[in-house]
Short mmCIF file of C-alpha atoms and ligand atoms in Angstrom, two decimals:
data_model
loop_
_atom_site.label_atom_id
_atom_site.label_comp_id
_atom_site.label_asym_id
_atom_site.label_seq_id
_atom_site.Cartn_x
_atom_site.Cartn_y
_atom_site.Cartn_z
CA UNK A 1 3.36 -21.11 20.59
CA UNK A 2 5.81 -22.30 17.85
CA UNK A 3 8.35 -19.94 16.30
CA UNK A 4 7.44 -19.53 13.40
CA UNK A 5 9.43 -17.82 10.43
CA UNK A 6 8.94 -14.83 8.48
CA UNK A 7 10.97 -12.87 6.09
CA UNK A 8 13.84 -10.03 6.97
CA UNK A 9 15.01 -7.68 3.85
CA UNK A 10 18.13 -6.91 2.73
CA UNK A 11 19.95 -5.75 -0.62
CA UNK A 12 17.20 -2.98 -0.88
CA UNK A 13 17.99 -2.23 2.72
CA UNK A 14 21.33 -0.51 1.07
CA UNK A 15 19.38 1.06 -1.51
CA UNK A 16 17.47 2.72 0.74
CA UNK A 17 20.12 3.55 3.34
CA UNK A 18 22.28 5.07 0.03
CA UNK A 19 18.98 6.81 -0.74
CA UNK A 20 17.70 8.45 2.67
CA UNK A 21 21.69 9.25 3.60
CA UNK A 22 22.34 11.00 0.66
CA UNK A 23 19.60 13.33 1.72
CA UNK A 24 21.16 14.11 4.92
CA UNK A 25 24.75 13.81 3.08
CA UNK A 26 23.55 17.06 1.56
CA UNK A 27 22.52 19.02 5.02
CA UNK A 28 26.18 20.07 4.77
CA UNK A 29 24.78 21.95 1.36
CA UNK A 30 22.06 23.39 3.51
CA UNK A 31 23.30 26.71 2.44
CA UNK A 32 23.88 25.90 -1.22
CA UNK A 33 20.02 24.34 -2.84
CA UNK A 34 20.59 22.49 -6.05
CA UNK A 35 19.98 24.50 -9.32
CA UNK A 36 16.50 22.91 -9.02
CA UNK A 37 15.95 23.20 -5.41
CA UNK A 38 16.57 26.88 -6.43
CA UNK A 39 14.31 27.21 -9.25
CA UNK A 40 11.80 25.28 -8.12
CA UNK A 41 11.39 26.86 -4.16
CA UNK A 42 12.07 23.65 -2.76
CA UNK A 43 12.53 24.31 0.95
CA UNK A 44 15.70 22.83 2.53
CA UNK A 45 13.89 21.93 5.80
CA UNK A 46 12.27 18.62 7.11
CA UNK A 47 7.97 18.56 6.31
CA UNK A 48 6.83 21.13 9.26
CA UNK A 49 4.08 19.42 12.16
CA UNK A 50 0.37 19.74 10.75
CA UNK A 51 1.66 20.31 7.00
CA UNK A 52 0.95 17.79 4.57
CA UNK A 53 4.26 15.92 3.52
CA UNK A 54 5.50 16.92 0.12
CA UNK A 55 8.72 16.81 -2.12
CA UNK A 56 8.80 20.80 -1.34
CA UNK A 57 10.40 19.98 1.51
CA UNK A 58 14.10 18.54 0.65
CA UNK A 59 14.51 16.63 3.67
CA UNK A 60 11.47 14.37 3.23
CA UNK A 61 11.05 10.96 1.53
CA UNK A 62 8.55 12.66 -0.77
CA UNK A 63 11.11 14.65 -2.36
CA UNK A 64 13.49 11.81 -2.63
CA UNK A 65 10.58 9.75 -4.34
CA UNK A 66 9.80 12.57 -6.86
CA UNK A 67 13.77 13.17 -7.15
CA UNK A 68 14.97 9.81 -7.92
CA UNK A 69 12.87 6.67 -7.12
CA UNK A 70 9.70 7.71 -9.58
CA UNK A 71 12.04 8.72 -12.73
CA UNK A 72 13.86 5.12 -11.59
CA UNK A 73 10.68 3.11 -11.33
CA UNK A 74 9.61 4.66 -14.89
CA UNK A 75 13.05 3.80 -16.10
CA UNK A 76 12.42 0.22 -15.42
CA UNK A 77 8.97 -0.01 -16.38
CA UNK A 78 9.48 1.08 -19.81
CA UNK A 79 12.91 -1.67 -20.37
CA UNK A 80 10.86 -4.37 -18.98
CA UNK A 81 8.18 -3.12 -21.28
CA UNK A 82 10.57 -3.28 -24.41
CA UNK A 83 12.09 -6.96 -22.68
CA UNK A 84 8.60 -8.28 -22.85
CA UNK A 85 7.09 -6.56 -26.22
CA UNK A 86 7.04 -10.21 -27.85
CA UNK A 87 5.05 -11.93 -25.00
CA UNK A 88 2.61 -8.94 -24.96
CA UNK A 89 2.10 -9.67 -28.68
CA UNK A 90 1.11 -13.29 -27.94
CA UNK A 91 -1.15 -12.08 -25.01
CA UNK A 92 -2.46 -8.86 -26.67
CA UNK A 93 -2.27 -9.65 -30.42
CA UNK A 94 0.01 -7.98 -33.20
CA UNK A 95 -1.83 -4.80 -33.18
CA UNK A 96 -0.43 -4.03 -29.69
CA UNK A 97 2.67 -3.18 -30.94
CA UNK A 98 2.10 0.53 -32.23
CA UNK A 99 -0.37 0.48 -29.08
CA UNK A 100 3.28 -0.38 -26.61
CA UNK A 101 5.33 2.13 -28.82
CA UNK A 102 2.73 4.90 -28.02
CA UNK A 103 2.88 3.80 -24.03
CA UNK A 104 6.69 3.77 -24.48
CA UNK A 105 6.20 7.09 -25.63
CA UNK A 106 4.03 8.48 -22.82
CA UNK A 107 5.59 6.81 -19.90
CA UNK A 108 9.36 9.04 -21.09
CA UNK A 109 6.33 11.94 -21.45
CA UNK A 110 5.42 11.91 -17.91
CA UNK A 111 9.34 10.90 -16.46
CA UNK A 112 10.22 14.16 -18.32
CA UNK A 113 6.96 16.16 -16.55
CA UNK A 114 8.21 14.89 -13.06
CA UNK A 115 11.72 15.36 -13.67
CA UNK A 116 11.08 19.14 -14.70
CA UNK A 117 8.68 19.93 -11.73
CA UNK A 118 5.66 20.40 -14.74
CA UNK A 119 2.22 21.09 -14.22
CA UNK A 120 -0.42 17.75 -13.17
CA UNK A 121 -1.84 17.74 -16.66
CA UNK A 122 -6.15 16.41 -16.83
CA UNK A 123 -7.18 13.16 -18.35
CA UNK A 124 -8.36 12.92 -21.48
CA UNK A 125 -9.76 8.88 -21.42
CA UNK A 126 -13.07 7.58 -20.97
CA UNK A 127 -12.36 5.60 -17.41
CA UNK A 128 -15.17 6.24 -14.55
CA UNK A 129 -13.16 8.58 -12.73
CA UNK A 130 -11.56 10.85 -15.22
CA UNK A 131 -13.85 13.80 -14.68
CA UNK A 132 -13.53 13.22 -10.68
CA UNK A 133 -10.03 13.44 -10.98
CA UNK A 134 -9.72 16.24 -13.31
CA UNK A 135 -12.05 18.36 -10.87
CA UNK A 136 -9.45 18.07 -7.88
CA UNK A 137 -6.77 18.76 -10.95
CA UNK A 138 -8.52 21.98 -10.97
CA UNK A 139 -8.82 22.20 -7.51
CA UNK A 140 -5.32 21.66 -6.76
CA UNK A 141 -4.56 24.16 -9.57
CA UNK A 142 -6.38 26.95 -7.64
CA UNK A 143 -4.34 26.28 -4.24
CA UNK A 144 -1.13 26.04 -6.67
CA UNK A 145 -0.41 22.66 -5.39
CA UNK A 146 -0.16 20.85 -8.59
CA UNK A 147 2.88 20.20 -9.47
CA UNK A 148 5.18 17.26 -8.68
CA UNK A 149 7.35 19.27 -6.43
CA UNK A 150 4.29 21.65 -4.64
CA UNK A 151 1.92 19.15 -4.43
CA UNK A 152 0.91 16.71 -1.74
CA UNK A 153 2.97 13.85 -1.65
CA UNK A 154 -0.24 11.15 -1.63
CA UNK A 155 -1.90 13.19 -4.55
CA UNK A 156 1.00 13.20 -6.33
CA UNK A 157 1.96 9.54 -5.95
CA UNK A 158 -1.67 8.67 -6.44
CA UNK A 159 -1.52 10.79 -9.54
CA UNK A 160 1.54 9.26 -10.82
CA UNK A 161 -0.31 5.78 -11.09
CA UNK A 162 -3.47 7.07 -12.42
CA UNK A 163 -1.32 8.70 -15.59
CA UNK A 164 0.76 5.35 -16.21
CA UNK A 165 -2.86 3.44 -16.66
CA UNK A 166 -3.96 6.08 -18.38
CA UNK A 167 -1.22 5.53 -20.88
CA UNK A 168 -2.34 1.61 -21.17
CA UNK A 169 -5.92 2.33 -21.05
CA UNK A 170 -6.19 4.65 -23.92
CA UNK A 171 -4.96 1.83 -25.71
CA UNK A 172 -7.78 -0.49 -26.37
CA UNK A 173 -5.19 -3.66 -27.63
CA UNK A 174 -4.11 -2.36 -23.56
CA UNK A 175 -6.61 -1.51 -21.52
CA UNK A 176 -6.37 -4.66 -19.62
CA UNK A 177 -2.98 -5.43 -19.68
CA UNK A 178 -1.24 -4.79 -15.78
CA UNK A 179 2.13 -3.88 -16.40
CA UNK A 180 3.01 -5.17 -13.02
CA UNK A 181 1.54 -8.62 -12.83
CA UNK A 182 4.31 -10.69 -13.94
CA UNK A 183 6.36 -8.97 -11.43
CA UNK A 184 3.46 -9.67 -8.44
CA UNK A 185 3.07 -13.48 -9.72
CA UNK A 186 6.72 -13.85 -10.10
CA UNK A 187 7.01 -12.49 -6.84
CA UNK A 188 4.62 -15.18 -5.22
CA UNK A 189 6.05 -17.82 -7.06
CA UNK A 190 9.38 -17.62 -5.36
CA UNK A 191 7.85 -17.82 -1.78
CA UNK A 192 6.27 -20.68 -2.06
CA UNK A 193 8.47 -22.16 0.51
CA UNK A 194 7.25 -19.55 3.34
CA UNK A 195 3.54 -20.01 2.51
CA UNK A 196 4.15 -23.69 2.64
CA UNK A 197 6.06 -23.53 6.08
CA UNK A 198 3.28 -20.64 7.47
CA UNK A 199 0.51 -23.21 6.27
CA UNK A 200 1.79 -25.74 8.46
CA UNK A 201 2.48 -23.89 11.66
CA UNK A 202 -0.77 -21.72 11.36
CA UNK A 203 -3.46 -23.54 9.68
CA UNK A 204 -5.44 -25.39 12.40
CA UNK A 205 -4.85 -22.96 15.21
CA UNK A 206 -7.47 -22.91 17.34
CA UNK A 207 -9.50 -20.01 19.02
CA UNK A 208 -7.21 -18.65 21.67
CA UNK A 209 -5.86 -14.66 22.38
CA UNK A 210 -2.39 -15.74 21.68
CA UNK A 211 -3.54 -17.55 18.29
CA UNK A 212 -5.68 -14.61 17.40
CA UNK A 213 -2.57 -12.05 18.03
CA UNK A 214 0.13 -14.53 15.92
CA UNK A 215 -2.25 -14.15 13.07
CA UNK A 216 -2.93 -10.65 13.64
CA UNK A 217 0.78 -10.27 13.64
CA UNK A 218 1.45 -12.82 10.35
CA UNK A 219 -0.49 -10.31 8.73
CA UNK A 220 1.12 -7.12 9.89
CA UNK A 221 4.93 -8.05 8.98
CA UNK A 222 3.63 -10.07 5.62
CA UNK A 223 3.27 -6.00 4.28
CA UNK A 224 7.38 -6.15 4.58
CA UNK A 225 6.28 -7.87 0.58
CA UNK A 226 6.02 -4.12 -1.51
CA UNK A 227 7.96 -4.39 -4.47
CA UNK A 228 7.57 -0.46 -4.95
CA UNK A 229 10.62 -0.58 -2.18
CA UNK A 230 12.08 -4.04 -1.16
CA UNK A 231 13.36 -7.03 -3.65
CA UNK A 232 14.73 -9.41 -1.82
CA UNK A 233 13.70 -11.68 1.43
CA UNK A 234 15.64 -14.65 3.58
CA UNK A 235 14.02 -16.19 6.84
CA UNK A 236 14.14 -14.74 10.65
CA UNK A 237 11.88 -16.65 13.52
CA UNK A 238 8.28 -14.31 14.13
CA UNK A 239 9.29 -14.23 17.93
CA UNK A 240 12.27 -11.45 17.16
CA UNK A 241 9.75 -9.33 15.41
CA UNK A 242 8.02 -8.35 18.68
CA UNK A 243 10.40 -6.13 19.18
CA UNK A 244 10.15 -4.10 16.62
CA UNK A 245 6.64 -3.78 17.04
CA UNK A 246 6.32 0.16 18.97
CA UNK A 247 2.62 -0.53 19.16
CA UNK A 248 0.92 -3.38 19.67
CA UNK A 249 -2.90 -3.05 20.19
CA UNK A 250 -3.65 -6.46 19.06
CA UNK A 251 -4.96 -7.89 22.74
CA UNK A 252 -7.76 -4.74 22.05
CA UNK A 253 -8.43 -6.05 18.74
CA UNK A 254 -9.26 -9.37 20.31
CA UNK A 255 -11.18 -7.73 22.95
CA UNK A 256 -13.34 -5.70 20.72
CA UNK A 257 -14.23 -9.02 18.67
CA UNK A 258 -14.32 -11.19 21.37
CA UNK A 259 -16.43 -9.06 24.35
CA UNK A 260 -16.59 -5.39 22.73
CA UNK A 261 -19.64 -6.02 20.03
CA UNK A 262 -21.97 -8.48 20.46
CA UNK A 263 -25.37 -7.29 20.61
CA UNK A 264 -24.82 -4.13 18.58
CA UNK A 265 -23.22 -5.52 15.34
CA UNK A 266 -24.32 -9.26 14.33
CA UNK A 267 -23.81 -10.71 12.46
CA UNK A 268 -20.14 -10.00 12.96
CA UNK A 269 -18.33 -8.83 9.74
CA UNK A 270 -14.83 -7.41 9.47
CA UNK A 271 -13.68 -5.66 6.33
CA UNK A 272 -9.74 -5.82 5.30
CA UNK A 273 -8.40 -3.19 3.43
CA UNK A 274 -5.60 -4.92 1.27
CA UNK A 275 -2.21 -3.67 0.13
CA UNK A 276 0.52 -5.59 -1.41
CA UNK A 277 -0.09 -9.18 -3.43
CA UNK A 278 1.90 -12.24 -3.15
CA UNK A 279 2.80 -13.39 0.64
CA UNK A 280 1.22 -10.54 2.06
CA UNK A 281 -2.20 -11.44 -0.20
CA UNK A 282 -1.65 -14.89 1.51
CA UNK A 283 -1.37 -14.16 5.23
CA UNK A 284 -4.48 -11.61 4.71
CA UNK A 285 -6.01 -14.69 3.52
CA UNK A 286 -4.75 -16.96 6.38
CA UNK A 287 -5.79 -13.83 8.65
CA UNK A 288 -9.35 -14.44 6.81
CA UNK A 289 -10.19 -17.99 7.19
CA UNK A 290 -8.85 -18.27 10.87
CA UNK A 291 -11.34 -15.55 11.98
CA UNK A 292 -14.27 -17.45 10.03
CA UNK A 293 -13.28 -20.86 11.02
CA UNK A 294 -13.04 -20.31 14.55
CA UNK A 295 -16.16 -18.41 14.89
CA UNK A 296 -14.68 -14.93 15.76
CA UNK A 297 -16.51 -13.73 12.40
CA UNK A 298 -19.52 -14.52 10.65
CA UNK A 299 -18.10 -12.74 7.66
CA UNK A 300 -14.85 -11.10 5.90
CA UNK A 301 -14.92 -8.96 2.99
CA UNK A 302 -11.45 -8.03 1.02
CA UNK A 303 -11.19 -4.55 -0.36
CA UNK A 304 -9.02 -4.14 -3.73
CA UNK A 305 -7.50 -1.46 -6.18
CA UNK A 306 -9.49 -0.67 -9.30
CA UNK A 307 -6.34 -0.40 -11.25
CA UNK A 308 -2.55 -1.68 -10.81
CA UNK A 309 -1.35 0.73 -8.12
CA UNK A 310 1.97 1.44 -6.53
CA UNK A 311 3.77 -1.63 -8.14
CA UNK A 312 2.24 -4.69 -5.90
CA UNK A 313 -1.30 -3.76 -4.72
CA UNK A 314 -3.84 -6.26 -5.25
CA UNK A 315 -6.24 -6.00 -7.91
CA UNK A 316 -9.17 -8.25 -8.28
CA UNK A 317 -6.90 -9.88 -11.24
CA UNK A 318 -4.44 -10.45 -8.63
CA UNK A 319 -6.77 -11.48 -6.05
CA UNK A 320 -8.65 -14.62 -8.28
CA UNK A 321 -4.98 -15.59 -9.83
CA UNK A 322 -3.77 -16.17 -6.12
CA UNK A 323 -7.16 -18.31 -5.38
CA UNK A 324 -6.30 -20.93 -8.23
CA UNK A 325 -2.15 -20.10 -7.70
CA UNK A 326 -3.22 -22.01 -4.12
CA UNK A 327 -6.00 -24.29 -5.05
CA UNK A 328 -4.09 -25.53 -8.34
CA UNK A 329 -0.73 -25.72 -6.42
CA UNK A 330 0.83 -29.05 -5.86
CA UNK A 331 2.01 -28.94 -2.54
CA UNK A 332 -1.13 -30.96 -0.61
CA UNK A 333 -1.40 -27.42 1.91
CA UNK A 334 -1.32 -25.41 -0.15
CA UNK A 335 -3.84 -27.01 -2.53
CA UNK A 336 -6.60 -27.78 0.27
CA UNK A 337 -5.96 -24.15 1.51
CA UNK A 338 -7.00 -22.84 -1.71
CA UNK A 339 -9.97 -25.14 -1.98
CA UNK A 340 -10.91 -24.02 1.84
CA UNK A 341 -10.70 -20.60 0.38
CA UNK A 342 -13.08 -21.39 -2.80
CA UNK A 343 -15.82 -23.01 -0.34
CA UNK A 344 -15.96 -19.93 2.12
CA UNK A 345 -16.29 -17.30 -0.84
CA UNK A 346 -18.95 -19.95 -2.24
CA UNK A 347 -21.01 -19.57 0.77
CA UNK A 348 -20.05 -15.72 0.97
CA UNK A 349 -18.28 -16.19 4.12
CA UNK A 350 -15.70 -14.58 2.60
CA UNK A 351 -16.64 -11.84 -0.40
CA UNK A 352 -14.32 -9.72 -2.67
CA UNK A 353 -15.28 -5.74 -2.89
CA UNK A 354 -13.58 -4.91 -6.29
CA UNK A 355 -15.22 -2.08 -7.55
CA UNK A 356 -14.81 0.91 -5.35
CA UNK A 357 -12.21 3.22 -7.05
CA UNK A 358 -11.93 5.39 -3.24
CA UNK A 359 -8.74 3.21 -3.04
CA UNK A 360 -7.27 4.74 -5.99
CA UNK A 361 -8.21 8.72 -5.88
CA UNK A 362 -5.71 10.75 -4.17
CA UNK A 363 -8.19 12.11 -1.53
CA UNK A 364 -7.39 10.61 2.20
CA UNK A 365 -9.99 8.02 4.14
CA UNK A 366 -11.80 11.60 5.28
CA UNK A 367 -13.16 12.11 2.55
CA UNK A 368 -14.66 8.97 1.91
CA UNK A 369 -18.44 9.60 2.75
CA UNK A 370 -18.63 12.50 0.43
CA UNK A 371 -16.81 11.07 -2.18
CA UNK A 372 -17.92 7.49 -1.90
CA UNK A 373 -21.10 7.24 0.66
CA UNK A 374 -21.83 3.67 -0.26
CA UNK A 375 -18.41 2.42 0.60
CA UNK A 376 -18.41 4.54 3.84
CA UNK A 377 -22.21 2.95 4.29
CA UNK A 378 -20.72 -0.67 3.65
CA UNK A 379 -17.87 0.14 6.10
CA UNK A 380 -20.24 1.08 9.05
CA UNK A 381 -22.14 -2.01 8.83
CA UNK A 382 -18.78 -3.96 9.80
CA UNK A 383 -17.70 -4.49 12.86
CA UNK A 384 -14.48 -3.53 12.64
CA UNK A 385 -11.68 -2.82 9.23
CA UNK A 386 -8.44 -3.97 8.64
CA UNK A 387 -6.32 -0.98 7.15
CA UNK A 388 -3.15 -2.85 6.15
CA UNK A 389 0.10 -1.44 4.87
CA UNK A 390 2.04 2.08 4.61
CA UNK A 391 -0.29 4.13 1.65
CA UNK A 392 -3.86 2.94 3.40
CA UNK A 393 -2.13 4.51 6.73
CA UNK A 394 -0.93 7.66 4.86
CA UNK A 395 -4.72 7.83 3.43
CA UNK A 396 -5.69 7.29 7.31
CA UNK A 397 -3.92 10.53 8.12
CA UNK A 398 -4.57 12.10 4.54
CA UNK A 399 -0.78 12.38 4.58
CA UNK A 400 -0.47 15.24 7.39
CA UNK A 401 2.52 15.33 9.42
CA UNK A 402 1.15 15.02 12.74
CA UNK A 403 2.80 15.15 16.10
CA UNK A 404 4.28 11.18 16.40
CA UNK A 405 2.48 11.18 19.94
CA UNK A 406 -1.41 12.45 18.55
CA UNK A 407 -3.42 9.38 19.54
CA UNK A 408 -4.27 7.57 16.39
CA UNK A 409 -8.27 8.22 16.86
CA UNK A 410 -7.48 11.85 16.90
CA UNK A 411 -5.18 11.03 13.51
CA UNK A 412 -8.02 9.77 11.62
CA UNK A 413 -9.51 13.09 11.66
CA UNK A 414 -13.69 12.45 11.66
CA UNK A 415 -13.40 9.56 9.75
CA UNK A 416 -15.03 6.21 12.12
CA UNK A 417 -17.63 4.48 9.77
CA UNK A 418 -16.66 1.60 12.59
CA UNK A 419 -13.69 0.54 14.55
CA UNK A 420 -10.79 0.91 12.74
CA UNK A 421 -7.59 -1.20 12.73
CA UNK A 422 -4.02 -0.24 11.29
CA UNK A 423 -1.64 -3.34 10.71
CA UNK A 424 1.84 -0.85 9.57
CA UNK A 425 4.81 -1.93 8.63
CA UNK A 426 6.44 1.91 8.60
CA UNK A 427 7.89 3.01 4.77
CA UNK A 428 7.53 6.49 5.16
CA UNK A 429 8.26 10.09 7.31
CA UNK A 430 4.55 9.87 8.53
CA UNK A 431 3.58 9.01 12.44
CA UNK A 432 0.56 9.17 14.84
CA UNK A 433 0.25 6.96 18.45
CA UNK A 434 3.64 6.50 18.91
CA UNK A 435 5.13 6.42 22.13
CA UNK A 436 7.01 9.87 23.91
CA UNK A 437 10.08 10.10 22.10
CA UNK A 438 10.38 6.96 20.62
CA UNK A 439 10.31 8.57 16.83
CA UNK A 440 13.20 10.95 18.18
CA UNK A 441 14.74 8.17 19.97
CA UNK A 442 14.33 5.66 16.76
CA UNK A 443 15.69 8.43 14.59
CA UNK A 444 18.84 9.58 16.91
CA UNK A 445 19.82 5.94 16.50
CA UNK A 446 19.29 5.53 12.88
CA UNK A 447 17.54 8.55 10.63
CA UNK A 448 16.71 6.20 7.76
CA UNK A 449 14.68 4.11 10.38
CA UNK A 450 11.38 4.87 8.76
CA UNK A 451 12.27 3.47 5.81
CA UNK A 452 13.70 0.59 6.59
CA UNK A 453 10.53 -1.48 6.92
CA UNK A 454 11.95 -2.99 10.17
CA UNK A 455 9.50 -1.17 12.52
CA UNK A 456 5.76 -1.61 12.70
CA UNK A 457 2.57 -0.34 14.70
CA UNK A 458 -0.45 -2.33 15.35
CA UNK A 459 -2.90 0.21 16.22
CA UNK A 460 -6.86 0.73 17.25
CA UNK A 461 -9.45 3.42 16.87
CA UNK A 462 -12.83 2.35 18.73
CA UNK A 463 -16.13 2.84 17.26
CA UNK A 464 -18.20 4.02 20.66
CA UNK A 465 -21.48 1.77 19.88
CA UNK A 466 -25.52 2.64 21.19
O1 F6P B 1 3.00 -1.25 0.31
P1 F6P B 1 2.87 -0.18 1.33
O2 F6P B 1 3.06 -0.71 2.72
O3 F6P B 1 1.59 0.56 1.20
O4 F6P B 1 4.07 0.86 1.13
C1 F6P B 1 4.04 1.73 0.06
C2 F6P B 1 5.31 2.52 0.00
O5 F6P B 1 5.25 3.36 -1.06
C3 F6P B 1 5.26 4.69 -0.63
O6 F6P B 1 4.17 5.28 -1.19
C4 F6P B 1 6.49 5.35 -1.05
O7 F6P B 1 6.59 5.33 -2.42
C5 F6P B 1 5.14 4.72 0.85
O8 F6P B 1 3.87 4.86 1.27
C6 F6P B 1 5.54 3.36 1.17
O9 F6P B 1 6.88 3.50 1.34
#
């Protein structure tokens, strides 16, 4: 098998090291809370097992996130905002203007709210989902858990993105305008090279267990691309990436598609649940054709956010602009890729599942088949789906702290609509599946190690079939 070569991080690796240490710089001030740790019961303690993580707990990411990366991220939304106001005129028209000073004004609005602990506040726009959302508002506001600093830390986060498209939205010069695009198509832009050199190590493998597993794993480490944590990429050979991998469960994946289903799910359709755009988009996509073109699936369907959602997720925007980025592309690989692409979704071997806004409520993967039966309905007709990336895991596990060694069936609570697969690069305080003391072990050797994006699980839960 060729070694092939995939990106390592650094730059933001300092950021986050700065970040994470200064929390445990401050364990010395164990006995002395901030003014606001004080005043807002924030408990100087890491997220307890079974708990749901939240910034009420000082030694968590959550509370580091709420602390200082959110009012950052705002920060720099709002300058590159102001940076760009002249090309949003050209792409949104004059009238835009008042429409971006408003935003302006709502974005420093809602940095203000989380920097002062406020209250969640309920949507006022017209969007689908308002009144879903403002009903778990209320919910939350009768368990007291809405508030930036008491609340869970995916409801939060989840509710953090919902208020910044809110503040487009209401604008109808706006509503369509994705603050984060030029960042996710510059982003894809500059990796050209790696797609390029991936394309031509990986395109015509053929159907084999080790093939199947590289792509498997192509796909897993391309979620190192979030641009809500990492800026910055150089090459390293796949081969040294094994061992960073604490789980590996891809040999059962192959199994389960190659001898696990046949007669009780045909034809054979696997559903992949995406996360970041740009390279990762691009090795789900590789991931895609290889299991159509060697036969391993009749069909793949691609599951993206409603709205632009923590920074780089794929929207269907996104999704089509990468489709012509490849097909239009000059680079002969990349251009017949693209075209490969266009012919499979033209004969539906490959479809796009845009409209399902389950990926954007704050509610975990649990609560799907109340919330959104015909998604959970969908789901259970596949054979198997591809969770990829940090948030989908943290909806896996609705964001409870579990014990690192629960086996990861047990961590998805009741929710099996069919054999599920997590491909996680690990951003975040949250573990199930993992080995005896590795997380103790990992942590012992470096505490910001779950942050670092260097570790990753590839992980099954097994639909038992008739
Ligand atoms: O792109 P991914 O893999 O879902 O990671 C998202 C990151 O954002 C977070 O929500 C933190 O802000 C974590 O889940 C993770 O660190």
């Amino acid at each position: 098998m060729t070694e092939l070569s995939i990106s390592t991080i650094h730059g933001s690796q300092s950021d986050m090291e700065s970040d994470f240490s200064s929390v445990h710089a401050e364990e010395v001030d164990v006995n002395f809370p901030t003014d606001f740790d004080k005043k807002h019961n924030i408990i100087i303690n890491t997220t307890p097992q079974l708990e749901a993580l939240s910034a009420r707990y000082k030694y968590s990411f959550a509370y580091k996130t709420f602390r200082e990366r959110v009012p950052r991220m705002l920060n720099e939304l709002m300058s590159c905002m102001k940076e760009k106001e002249d090309r949003i005129m050209e792409q949104c028209g004059d009238y835009a203007r008042f429409a971006l000073s408003r935003v302006l004004w709502s974005l420093d609005i809602l940095r203000n709210e989380v920097l002062a602990n406020e209250m969640f506040k309920h949507f006022h726009d017209k969007d689908s989902d308002a009144n879903d959302w403002n009903g778990f508002i209320e919910k939350l506001e009768r368990r007291e858990k809405n508030q930036w600093f008491s609340a869970n830390w995916l409801h939060a986060e989840c509710y953090l993105y919902r208020r910044i498209s809110a503040a487009f939205r209401r604008e109808e010069t706006l509503r369509d305008y994705d603050y984060f695009s030029s960042q996710k198509m510059c982003a894809a832009r500059n990796i050209v090279y790696l797609m390029h050199t991936v394309l031509k190590e990986l395109s015509q493998l053929s159907r084999s267990r080790d093939s199947f597993q590289l792509m498997l794993k192509v796909s897993l480490w391309g979620n190192r691309y979030d641009l809500s944590l990492f800026k910055a990429l150089t090459d390293k050979p796949i081969g040294e990436y094994d061992k960073h991998l604490i789980e590996d469960q891809s040999a059962d994946v192959w199994r389960l598609l190659t001898e696990g289903i046949h007669s009780s799910v045909s034809p054979v359709t696997v559903d992949i649940v995406l996360d970041n755009a740009g390279f990762e988009l691009f090795t789900d996509l590789l991931l895609g054709e290889y299991l159509v073109r060697t036969g391993l699936v009749k069909k793949v369907c691609y599951h993206v956010k409603a709205i632009p959602w923590f920074v780089s997720d794929v929207t269907a925007n996104d999704f089509h602009w990468m489709l012509r980025f490849l097909r239009d592309h000059h680079i002969t690989e990349m251009s017949a890729f693209g075209r490969r692409l266009l012919r499979l979704f033209r004969n539906r071997s490959m479809t796009l599942c845009d409209n399902s806004s389950f990926w954007t409520r704050p509610q975990g993967c649990r609560f799907m088949r109340e919330l959104s039966p015909c998604l959970y309905v969908h789901l259970s007709f596949g054979a198997l789906a591809i969770f990829k990336g940090d948030l989908n895991y943290r909806k896996l596990l609705d964001d409870i702290n579990l014990n690192p060694t629960t086996p990861f069936s047990e961590g998805l609570g009741d929710f099996l609509p069919t054999s599920i697969c997590a491909l996680r690069v690990i951003k975040s305080d949250l573990y199930c599946g993992m080995p005896h003391c590795a997380v103790e072990w990992l942590t012992e050797s470096d505490p910001n190690w779950m942050l670092s994006g260097e570790k990753a699980v590839i992980q099954l839960a097994i639909k038992p079939r008739p």
